[in-house]
Amino acid sequence: MIYVGNVKKAFDLASAMYEGLVDKSGVPIVNHAVEVAEAVKDYGEEFEIVALLHDAFEEDYISDEDFDMLDVFGDDVKRAVRAITINAGEDYYLDYLPRVFDDPIASVVKIADSKNNYNRLGNLDDPELVARLSKKYENVFKFAGVA
């Protein structure tokens, strides 16, 4: 994958923010972000940037001021990344998903994110975790009206 311009800036930022982080199967999280970005690239640069950064701001140490680094990408990207970032203690179904699906960029990225995660469930060894996550992603698809 060769990125240029703002997408390259987003990839570099994502790589730095995801450094050392792995998913539930031990794969670097940046790989997932790149796969989601690839899935939405036909929608345009803003979608690709949000996809690259969709998990980057979920760590506990991230502050509201940290979102200011997104100003370089414009208001739509910043708004979408904030929308797709789940907040500590937030109810996934009552608060998080409605906010995500109110945003035109975040909603497309969330569907691609959930499809990518759903398709990788076979990499997990814990049947209970697979069942719980399957239900979660299926509920996202239902919420989005794509189930």
Short mmCIF file of C-alpha atoms in Angstrom, two decimals:
data_model
loop_
_atom_site.label_atom_id
_atom_site.label_comp_id
_atom_site.label_asym_id
_atom_site.label_seq_id
_atom_site.Cartn_x
_atom_site.Cartn_y
_atom_site.Cartn_z
CA MET A 1 0.00 0.00 0.00
CA ILE A 2 1.47 3.34 -1.03
CA TYR A 3 -0.09 6.38 0.60
CA VAL A 4 0.40 10.02 -0.39
CA GLY A 5 -0.65 13.40 0.99
CA ASN A 6 -3.06 13.44 3.90
CA VAL A 7 -3.61 9.69 3.74
CA LYS A 8 0.15 9.22 4.22
CA LYS A 9 0.03 11.64 7.18
CA ALA A 10 -2.85 9.64 8.64
CA PHE A 11 -1.01 6.34 8.10
CA ASP A 12 2.10 7.73 9.81
CA LEU A 13 0.02 9.02 12.72
CA ALA A 14 -1.87 5.73 13.01
CA SER A 15 1.37 3.73 12.90
CA ALA A 16 2.80 5.81 15.74
CA MET A 17 -0.37 5.61 17.83
CA TYR A 18 -0.83 1.86 17.27
CA GLU A 19 2.84 1.04 17.85
CA GLY A 20 3.14 -2.10 19.96
CA LEU A 21 -0.63 -2.72 20.03
CA VAL A 22 -2.06 -6.02 18.83
CA ASP A 23 -5.59 -7.30 18.36
CA LYS A 24 -7.16 -10.25 20.17
CA SER A 25 -5.37 -12.70 17.84
CA GLY A 26 -1.95 -11.07 18.27
CA VAL A 27 -1.83 -9.24 14.92
CA PRO A 28 -0.65 -5.59 14.96
CA ILE A 29 -3.70 -3.32 15.08
CA VAL A 30 -2.31 -1.18 12.27
CA ASN A 31 -2.89 -4.13 9.91
CA HIS A 32 -6.62 -4.03 10.70
CA ALA A 33 -6.71 -0.25 10.17
CA VAL A 34 -5.07 -0.63 6.76
CA GLU A 35 -7.56 -3.34 5.76
CA VAL A 36 -10.49 -1.12 6.77
CA ALA A 37 -8.97 1.81 4.86
CA GLU A 38 -8.62 -0.38 1.79
CA ALA A 39 -12.30 -1.37 2.10
CA VAL A 40 -13.49 2.27 2.09
CA LYS A 41 -10.96 3.91 -0.25
CA ASP A 42 -13.48 4.20 -3.11
CA TYR A 43 -15.55 6.56 -0.94
CA GLY A 44 -12.69 9.07 -0.86
CA GLU A 45 -9.72 10.31 1.06
CA GLU A 46 -11.64 11.40 4.18
CA PHE A 47 -13.08 7.90 4.59
CA GLU A 48 -9.65 6.36 4.18
CA ILE A 49 -8.16 8.70 6.80
CA VAL A 50 -10.92 7.98 9.31
CA ALA A 51 -10.50 4.24 8.70
CA LEU A 52 -6.78 4.46 9.42
CA LEU A 53 -7.46 6.33 12.66
CA HIS A 54 -10.70 4.67 13.78
CA ASP A 55 -9.14 2.87 16.77
CA ALA A 56 -6.34 5.33 17.48
CA PHE A 57 -8.05 7.45 20.11
CA GLU A 58 -9.57 4.72 22.29
CA GLU A 59 -6.77 4.44 24.81
CA ASP A 60 -7.43 5.70 28.34
CA TYR A 61 -4.57 8.18 28.22
CA ILE A 62 -6.04 10.06 25.22
CA SER A 63 -7.43 13.48 26.14
CA ASP A 64 -9.84 15.77 24.30
CA GLU A 65 -6.87 17.96 23.37
CA ASP A 66 -5.28 15.00 21.57
CA PHE A 67 -8.05 15.20 18.99
CA ASP A 68 -6.67 18.60 17.99
CA MET A 69 -3.93 16.82 16.04
CA LEU A 70 -6.69 15.92 13.58
CA ASP A 71 -7.20 19.57 12.61
CA VAL A 72 -4.76 19.07 9.74
CA PHE A 73 -7.30 16.70 8.13
CA GLY A 74 -10.29 19.05 8.39
CA ASP A 75 -13.48 19.29 10.40
CA ASP A 76 -15.27 16.35 8.74
CA VAL A 77 -12.45 13.93 9.56
CA LYS A 78 -12.11 15.20 13.11
CA ARG A 79 -15.86 14.92 13.67
CA ALA A 80 -15.96 11.39 12.22
CA VAL A 81 -13.01 10.16 14.29
CA ARG A 82 -14.62 11.57 17.43
CA ALA A 83 -17.91 9.90 16.46
CA ILE A 84 -16.32 6.48 15.90
CA THR A 85 -14.25 6.62 19.09
CA ILE A 86 -16.01 4.89 21.96
CA ASN A 87 -15.72 6.72 25.26
CA ALA A 88 -14.96 5.03 28.57
CA GLY A 89 -18.15 3.93 30.30
CA GLU A 90 -20.30 4.64 27.27
CA ASP A 91 -23.15 2.26 26.45
CA TYR A 92 -22.34 0.65 23.10
CA TYR A 93 -25.92 0.37 21.87
CA LEU A 94 -27.62 3.37 23.47
CA ASP A 95 -24.89 5.99 23.04
CA TYR A 96 -22.06 4.84 20.81
CA LEU A 97 -23.79 3.29 17.79
CA PRO A 98 -26.39 6.07 17.41
CA ARG A 99 -23.59 8.65 17.37
CA VAL A 100 -21.56 6.64 14.84
CA PHE A 101 -24.51 6.19 12.50
CA ASP A 102 -25.42 9.87 12.69
CA ASP A 103 -22.13 10.66 10.98
CA PRO A 104 -21.90 9.92 7.23
CA ILE A 105 -18.19 9.07 7.28
CA ALA A 106 -18.07 7.23 10.60
CA SER A 107 -21.04 5.06 9.63
CA VAL A 108 -19.37 3.76 6.45
CA VAL A 109 -16.11 3.14 8.29
CA LYS A 110 -17.90 1.37 11.17
CA ILE A 111 -19.60 -1.05 8.80
CA ALA A 112 -16.27 -1.81 7.08
CA ASP A 113 -14.58 -2.14 10.49
CA SER A 114 -17.23 -4.55 11.76
CA LYS A 115 -17.12 -6.63 8.55
CA ASN A 116 -13.35 -6.87 8.81
CA ASN A 117 -13.51 -7.88 12.47
CA TYR A 118 -16.31 -10.37 11.79
CA ASN A 119 -14.37 -11.98 8.96
CA ARG A 120 -11.33 -12.43 11.22
CA LEU A 121 -13.14 -14.20 14.06
CA GLY A 122 -11.80 -17.53 12.78
CA ASN A 123 -8.35 -16.43 14.01
CA LEU A 124 -9.53 -16.60 17.63
CA ASP A 125 -9.26 -19.74 19.76
CA ASP A 126 -11.79 -18.87 22.47
CA PRO A 127 -15.29 -20.07 21.43
CA GLU A 128 -17.02 -17.88 24.04
CA LEU A 129 -15.21 -14.79 22.77
CA VAL A 130 -16.07 -15.69 19.17
CA ALA A 131 -19.74 -16.10 20.09
CA ARG A 132 -19.84 -12.78 21.99
CA LEU A 133 -18.08 -10.86 19.22
CA SER A 134 -20.19 -12.51 16.49
CA LYS A 135 -23.32 -11.28 18.22
CA LYS A 136 -21.81 -7.80 18.66
CA TYR A 137 -20.92 -7.45 14.95
CA GLU A 138 -24.25 -8.92 13.83
CA ASN A 139 -25.98 -6.32 16.00
CA VAL A 140 -23.92 -3.57 14.33
CA PHE A 141 -25.08 -4.84 10.94
CA LYS A 142 -28.71 -4.88 12.11
CA PHE A 143 -28.38 -1.39 13.56
CA ALA A 144 -26.93 -0.21 10.24
CA GLY A 145 -29.63 -1.98 8.26
CA VAL A 146 -27.18 -4.18 6.36
CA ALA A 147 -27.99 -7.50 8.02
#
